[in-house]
Amino acid sequence: MTEPPKTTPVRRMTEPPKTTPVPRMTEPSTTKPLERRYRRLLLAYPRAYRRKHGDELLDVLLEEAAPGRRVPVPREAWGLLTGGVRSRIVHQATGSVWVDGVHLGVTAVAAVNLAALLPYAEALPLWTLLSALALLAVLRGWLRTAFPLTLLTGVKAAGLAAGVQTFGVTVLPVPPNALGDRALFETSDPAPVAAGYAIVLIGLVVLASSRRPVRARSWWWWAVVVPVAWAGPQWMPEETRYPISLSRMCVEVAVFGLVVAAGYLTRDHRWALASGIYLLLLSCDLAFHVEHLGRQHLAYAGILLLLLAAAAFAPLRQRRHCLD
């Protein structure tokens, strides 16, 4: 017998064959700046919405963008901003209508109370701080903390308006800083000053007695305080007994305009309720200065009343139904 022919053993391949790496497709350099700008515009939407739909919306925007574009189209930018504001407004229309409306109104009045003391922060640092802490407690929904802070500040403020020394001696008149042009409560009376704090206190009691959760409000309320506290620009005669600053009027008209838009979009009356509570404070001021009112005061009050009426009727609009 002859031996079988010897064969060379075949080695198994333990390693995959080496191949030349294929370079990955990289995005154009213009996509990154465009993506960053789109992400900044998407910040107008609520955080929950961005987590759920942000990436999907961003992908659609980048796919539809023209090649080489680095800046969003103005029409797209405006649509994202308005859509984000609308989403935030709709997102706020949750929970109890009257609880949220009362809390919003109390927050607005507390911000005005702080604005009345802010031009005199150098002369009254402690009481301005207590008023700021009261507003902070109202914003965060800490009702039991906000009540004593508001009560202490209100007693001191009403006492200063009446010329009565409470909780220590304060040199009168109290001079203003750069935000004001007159002494503290020079053109006001104790009754409207006390009414502002009484509205907040009553609102806090109502909210606490309801035993329903109160949501924390936006930090943007702090941005309202400074323009409301500023005494300028001058638009009324200097001899006016009851001056109203143009900056405050602009802020109020802008906020009331947002109230009308919010009521129209959500068909909800919480913002109209809050505006009514705030207008109650303004009515007290106007009633105690009725002898010193002029055309500008009446026009100012008329604009706010008209916006309040629009906010009350805006949620009553009919829904549109598609034809079958």
Short mmCIF file of C-alpha atoms in Angstrom, two decimals:
data_model
loop_
_atom_site.label_atom_id
_atom_site.label_comp_id
_atom_site.label_asym_id
_atom_site.label_seq_id
_atom_site.Cartn_x
_atom_site.Cartn_y
_atom_site.Cartn_z
CA MET A 1 0.00 0.00 0.00
CA THR A 2 1.17 3.40 -0.81
CA GLU A 3 0.82 6.31 1.57
CA PRO A 4 -1.72 9.00 0.69
CA PRO A 5 -0.26 12.17 -0.65
CA LYS A 6 0.58 14.71 1.98
CA THR A 7 -1.50 17.86 1.95
CA THR A 8 -0.67 21.18 3.43
CA PRO A 9 -2.99 21.97 6.38
CA VAL A 10 -5.26 24.94 5.80
CA ARG A 11 -5.15 27.58 8.53
CA ARG A 12 -8.40 29.04 9.70
CA MET A 13 -8.71 32.78 9.54
CA THR A 14 -9.07 34.09 13.06
CA GLU A 15 -8.97 37.75 12.15
CA PRO A 16 -11.14 39.53 9.62
CA PRO A 17 -9.36 40.76 6.55
CA LYS A 18 -7.96 44.17 6.87
CA THR A 19 -9.77 46.72 4.82
CA THR A 20 -9.10 50.33 4.17
CA PRO A 21 -11.34 52.45 6.49
CA VAL A 22 -13.94 54.43 4.64
CA PRO A 23 -14.11 58.06 5.80
CA ARG A 24 -17.44 58.97 7.48
CA MET A 25 -19.65 61.56 5.94
CA THR A 26 -19.23 64.73 7.94
CA GLU A 27 -21.79 67.46 8.06
CA PRO A 28 -20.98 70.67 6.28
CA SER A 29 -19.35 73.34 8.39
CA THR A 30 -22.39 75.58 7.88
CA THR A 31 -24.73 73.11 9.60
CA LYS A 32 -23.29 73.60 13.06
CA PRO A 33 -23.92 77.37 13.31
CA LEU A 34 -27.41 76.86 11.85
CA GLU A 35 -28.14 74.08 14.33
CA ARG A 36 -27.00 76.24 17.25
CA ARG A 37 -29.26 79.07 16.15
CA TYR A 38 -32.20 76.72 15.76
CA ARG A 39 -31.60 75.34 19.25
CA ARG A 40 -31.61 78.85 20.69
CA LEU A 41 -34.94 79.56 19.01
CA LEU A 42 -36.35 76.30 20.38
CA LEU A 43 -35.70 77.59 23.90
CA ALA A 44 -38.94 79.53 23.48
CA TYR A 45 -40.79 76.23 23.94
CA PRO A 46 -41.37 74.67 27.38
CA ARG A 47 -38.72 72.26 28.62
CA ALA A 48 -41.12 69.29 28.56
CA TYR A 49 -41.98 69.99 24.94
CA ARG A 50 -38.32 70.25 23.96
CA ARG A 51 -37.54 66.90 25.59
CA LYS A 52 -40.34 65.18 23.71
CA HIS A 53 -40.28 66.87 20.30
CA GLY A 54 -37.15 69.02 20.21
CA ASP A 55 -34.83 66.65 18.33
CA GLU A 56 -37.51 65.69 15.84
CA LEU A 57 -38.36 69.31 15.12
CA LEU A 58 -34.68 70.19 14.80
CA ASP A 59 -34.10 67.39 12.27
CA VAL A 60 -37.00 68.63 10.14
CA LEU A 61 -35.69 72.19 10.21
CA LEU A 62 -32.18 71.12 9.21
CA GLU A 63 -33.45 68.91 6.39
CA GLU A 64 -35.60 71.70 4.97
CA ALA A 65 -32.82 74.29 5.21
CA ALA A 66 -31.17 75.34 1.97
CA PRO A 67 -27.57 74.17 1.41
CA GLY A 68 -25.01 76.60 2.79
CA ARG A 69 -27.46 78.50 4.97
CA ARG A 70 -26.03 79.68 8.28
CA VAL A 71 -28.93 81.79 9.62
CA PRO A 72 -32.59 80.71 9.92
CA VAL A 73 -35.10 82.29 7.59
CA PRO A 74 -36.82 85.24 9.35
CA ARG A 75 -40.20 83.65 8.76
CA GLU A 76 -39.06 80.41 10.43
CA ALA A 77 -37.52 82.30 13.34
CA TRP A 78 -40.70 84.27 13.93
CA GLY A 79 -42.79 81.11 13.68
CA LEU A 80 -40.63 79.31 16.24
CA LEU A 81 -40.77 82.24 18.67
CA THR A 82 -44.53 82.70 18.43
CA GLY A 83 -45.10 78.96 18.56
CA GLY A 84 -42.95 78.68 21.66
CA VAL A 85 -44.78 81.50 23.44
CA ARG A 86 -48.10 79.93 22.51
CA SER A 87 -46.99 76.55 23.83
CA ARG A 88 -45.89 78.11 27.11
CA ILE A 89 -49.22 79.88 27.50
CA VAL A 90 -51.19 76.71 26.78
CA HIS A 91 -48.93 74.79 29.17
CA GLN A 92 -49.85 77.20 31.97
CA ALA A 93 -53.61 76.65 31.54
CA THR A 94 -53.70 73.66 33.86
CA GLY A 95 -55.03 73.13 37.36
CA SER A 96 -57.72 75.08 39.16
CA VAL A 97 -58.74 78.23 37.28
CA TRP A 98 -59.67 80.32 40.30
CA VAL A 99 -56.72 79.21 42.46
CA ASP A 100 -54.23 79.98 39.73
CA GLY A 101 -56.00 83.24 38.87
CA VAL A 102 -55.97 84.46 42.47
CA HIS A 103 -52.31 83.52 42.83
CA LEU A 104 -51.42 85.40 39.66
CA GLY A 105 -53.29 88.50 40.86
CA VAL A 106 -51.64 88.35 44.28
CA THR A 107 -48.24 88.00 42.60
CA ALA A 108 -48.84 91.09 40.47
CA VAL A 109 -49.91 93.20 43.46
CA ALA A 110 -46.93 91.96 45.52
CA ALA A 111 -44.60 92.99 42.68
CA VAL A 112 -46.12 96.50 42.67
CA ASN A 113 -45.70 96.74 46.45
CA LEU A 114 -42.01 95.95 46.07
CA ALA A 115 -41.71 98.44 43.19
CA ALA A 116 -43.10 101.19 45.46
CA LEU A 117 -40.23 100.65 47.94
CA LEU A 118 -37.43 99.92 45.47
CA PRO A 119 -36.58 103.60 44.75
CA TYR A 120 -35.95 104.02 48.49
CA ALA A 121 -33.84 100.90 49.04
CA GLU A 122 -30.85 102.92 50.24
CA ALA A 123 -32.84 104.62 53.01
CA LEU A 124 -34.98 101.54 53.81
CA PRO A 125 -32.76 98.52 53.09
CA LEU A 126 -34.37 96.21 55.65
CA TRP A 127 -37.95 96.84 54.58
CA THR A 128 -37.10 96.66 50.90
CA LEU A 129 -35.45 93.31 51.57
CA LEU A 130 -38.48 92.06 53.49
CA SER A 131 -40.74 93.13 50.62
CA ALA A 132 -38.49 91.29 48.16
CA LEU A 133 -38.59 88.17 50.35
CA ALA A 134 -42.38 88.45 50.49
CA LEU A 135 -42.54 88.52 46.69
CA LEU A 136 -40.16 85.55 46.54
CA ALA A 137 -42.37 83.57 48.91
CA VAL A 138 -45.45 84.42 46.84
CA LEU A 139 -43.70 83.39 43.63
CA ARG A 140 -42.65 80.03 45.04
CA GLY A 141 -46.07 79.37 46.60
CA TRP A 142 -44.84 79.54 50.22
CA LEU A 143 -48.07 81.00 51.56
CA ARG A 144 -47.33 80.68 55.28
CA THR A 145 -43.99 82.43 54.83
CA ALA A 146 -45.38 85.16 52.57
CA PHE A 147 -48.15 86.18 55.00
CA PRO A 148 -46.03 87.45 57.95
CA LEU A 149 -43.51 89.09 55.62
CA THR A 150 -46.29 90.93 53.79
CA LEU A 151 -47.99 91.90 57.06
CA LEU A 152 -44.82 93.37 58.59
CA THR A 153 -43.93 95.28 55.43
CA GLY A 154 -47.50 96.52 55.03
CA VAL A 155 -47.71 97.87 58.57
CA LYS A 156 -44.41 99.71 58.11
CA ALA A 157 -45.37 101.11 54.69
CA ALA A 158 -48.83 102.27 55.81
CA GLY A 159 -47.25 103.86 58.87
CA LEU A 160 -44.76 105.79 56.77
CA ALA A 161 -47.55 106.97 54.48
CA ALA A 162 -49.48 108.21 57.55
CA GLY A 163 -46.40 109.71 59.20
CA VAL A 164 -46.54 107.21 62.07
CA GLN A 165 -43.36 105.58 63.34
CA THR A 166 -43.70 101.79 63.51
CA PHE A 167 -40.97 99.22 64.12
CA GLY A 168 -38.34 101.85 64.77
CA VAL A 169 -37.75 105.48 63.89
CA THR A 170 -37.48 106.46 60.23
CA VAL A 171 -36.38 109.93 59.21
CA LEU A 172 -39.08 111.54 57.08
CA PRO A 173 -39.29 112.40 54.25
CA VAL A 174 -37.52 109.38 52.76
CA PRO A 175 -35.37 110.50 49.77
CA PRO A 176 -35.38 108.48 46.53
CA ASN A 177 -32.53 107.05 44.50
CA ALA A 178 -32.05 107.22 40.73
CA LEU A 179 -35.32 105.35 40.08
CA GLY A 180 -37.54 107.97 41.74
CA ASP A 181 -38.02 111.72 41.70
CA ARG A 182 -40.14 112.33 44.81
CA ALA A 183 -40.07 111.41 48.48
CA LEU A 184 -41.67 108.16 49.62
CA PHE A 185 -45.50 108.33 49.50
CA GLU A 186 -45.35 112.08 48.84
CA THR A 187 -48.23 111.82 46.39
CA SER A 188 -50.09 108.95 48.07
CA ASP A 189 -52.33 108.38 51.10
CA PRO A 190 -52.21 105.68 53.77
CA ALA A 191 -55.47 104.07 52.60
CA PRO A 192 -54.35 103.03 49.07
CA VAL A 193 -50.97 101.92 50.43
CA ALA A 194 -52.68 99.72 53.01
CA ALA A 195 -55.12 98.48 50.35
CA GLY A 196 -52.25 97.08 48.28
CA TYR A 197 -51.00 94.96 51.14
CA ALA A 198 -54.53 94.03 52.25
CA ILE A 199 -55.26 92.58 48.79
CA VAL A 200 -52.19 90.37 49.04
CA LEU A 201 -53.02 89.26 52.59
CA ILE A 202 -56.63 88.41 51.72
CA GLY A 203 -55.50 86.52 48.64
CA LEU A 204 -52.99 84.51 50.67
CA VAL A 205 -55.68 83.58 53.19
CA VAL A 206 -58.03 82.49 50.40
CA LEU A 207 -55.33 80.37 48.78
CA ALA A 208 -54.32 78.78 52.07
CA SER A 209 -57.92 77.97 52.99
CA SER A 210 -58.51 76.23 49.66
CA ARG A 211 -55.80 73.66 50.52
CA ARG A 212 -55.04 73.21 46.86
CA PRO A 213 -51.51 73.17 45.48
CA VAL A 214 -50.16 76.49 44.26
CA ARG A 215 -47.65 76.34 41.44
CA ALA A 216 -44.40 78.26 41.45
CA ARG A 217 -44.45 81.27 39.16
CA SER A 218 -41.88 82.32 36.58
CA TRP A 219 -38.71 84.17 37.56
CA TRP A 220 -39.53 86.74 34.85
CA TRP A 221 -41.72 88.54 37.42
CA TRP A 222 -38.54 90.06 38.83
CA ALA A 223 -37.92 91.80 35.51
CA VAL A 224 -41.23 93.66 35.88
CA VAL A 225 -40.33 95.29 39.20
CA VAL A 226 -37.67 97.73 37.95
CA PRO A 227 -39.65 99.35 35.08
CA VAL A 228 -42.69 99.64 37.34
CA ALA A 229 -40.55 101.32 40.01
CA TRP A 230 -38.95 103.80 37.62
CA ALA A 231 -40.51 107.28 37.65
CA GLY A 232 -39.63 108.09 34.04
CA PRO A 233 -39.89 108.92 31.22
CA GLN A 234 -41.74 112.14 31.96
CA TRP A 235 -45.08 112.33 30.16
CA MET A 236 -47.26 114.15 32.69
CA PRO A 237 -46.83 117.77 33.87
CA GLU A 238 -44.42 118.15 36.79
CA GLU A 239 -47.12 119.73 38.95
CA THR A 240 -49.34 116.63 38.67
CA ARG A 241 -50.42 115.55 42.12
CA TYR A 242 -50.80 111.88 41.17
CA PRO A 243 -48.19 111.05 38.52
CA ILE A 244 -48.07 107.71 36.73
CA SER A 245 -44.78 106.76 35.10
CA LEU A 246 -44.75 105.98 31.41
CA SER A 247 -42.61 102.89 32.00
CA ARG A 248 -45.18 101.45 34.39
CA MET A 249 -48.02 102.16 31.97
CA CYS A 250 -46.16 100.43 29.12
CA VAL A 251 -45.52 97.35 31.26
CA GLU A 252 -49.16 97.18 32.34
CA VAL A 253 -50.49 97.58 28.80
CA ALA A 254 -48.07 94.91 27.52
CA VAL A 255 -49.03 92.46 30.28
CA PHE A 256 -52.75 93.09 29.78
CA GLY A 257 -52.23 92.48 26.06
CA LEU A 258 -50.64 89.12 26.86
CA VAL A 259 -53.62 88.38 29.10
CA VAL A 260 -55.99 88.93 26.19
CA ALA A 261 -53.89 86.69 23.93
CA ALA A 262 -53.67 83.98 26.61
CA GLY A 263 -57.42 83.99 27.14
CA TYR A 264 -58.02 83.80 23.40
CA LEU A 265 -55.62 80.89 22.87
CA THR A 266 -56.64 78.79 25.86
CA ARG A 267 -60.31 79.80 26.32
CA ASP A 268 -59.45 80.21 30.00
CA HIS A 269 -60.47 82.95 32.45
CA ARG A 270 -57.64 82.63 34.98
CA TRP A 271 -55.71 85.53 33.46
CA ALA A 272 -58.81 87.74 33.37
CA LEU A 273 -59.37 86.99 37.06
CA ALA A 274 -55.79 87.97 37.88
CA SER A 275 -56.15 91.19 35.88
CA GLY A 276 -59.34 92.04 37.75
CA ILE A 277 -57.55 91.65 41.09
CA TYR A 278 -54.75 93.92 39.91
CA LEU A 279 -57.20 96.46 38.56
CA LEU A 280 -58.85 96.52 41.99
CA LEU A 281 -55.62 97.97 43.38
CA LEU A 282 -55.47 100.56 40.62
CA SER A 283 -59.11 101.51 41.24
CA CYS A 284 -58.29 102.20 44.90
CA ASP A 285 -55.48 104.54 43.86
CA LEU A 286 -57.65 106.39 41.37
CA ALA A 287 -60.55 106.67 43.82
CA PHE A 288 -58.38 108.31 46.48
CA HIS A 289 -56.95 110.77 43.93
CA VAL A 290 -60.15 111.50 42.05
CA GLU A 291 -59.74 115.25 42.63
CA HIS A 292 -56.36 115.26 40.89
CA LEU A 293 -57.21 113.15 37.84
CA GLY A 294 -56.81 114.55 34.35
CA ARG A 295 -57.29 113.38 30.80
CA GLN A 296 -54.15 111.29 30.84
CA HIS A 297 -55.30 109.43 33.95
CA LEU A 298 -58.69 108.74 32.40
CA ALA A 299 -57.12 107.55 29.15
CA TYR A 300 -54.77 105.29 31.12
CA ALA A 301 -57.60 103.76 33.13
CA GLY A 302 -59.78 103.45 30.04
CA ILE A 303 -57.15 101.48 28.13
CA LEU A 304 -56.72 99.01 30.99
CA LEU A 305 -60.49 98.63 31.43
CA LEU A 306 -60.88 97.98 27.72
CA LEU A 307 -58.16 95.33 27.82
CA LEU A 308 -59.76 93.75 30.89
CA ALA A 309 -63.10 93.54 29.07
CA ALA A 310 -61.35 91.96 26.09
CA ALA A 311 -59.66 89.45 28.38
CA ALA A 312 -63.02 88.53 29.90
CA PHE A 313 -64.73 87.97 26.52
CA ALA A 314 -61.79 86.45 24.62
CA PRO A 315 -62.21 82.95 26.13
CA LEU A 316 -65.85 82.91 25.00
CA ARG A 317 -65.00 82.66 21.30
CA GLN A 318 -66.62 79.79 19.46
CA ARG A 319 -64.65 76.78 18.39
CA ARG A 320 -64.21 76.13 14.71
CA HIS A 321 -65.57 72.81 13.45
CA CYS A 322 -64.58 71.11 10.23
CA LEU A 323 -67.40 70.25 7.82
CA ASP A 324 -67.99 66.56 7.32
#
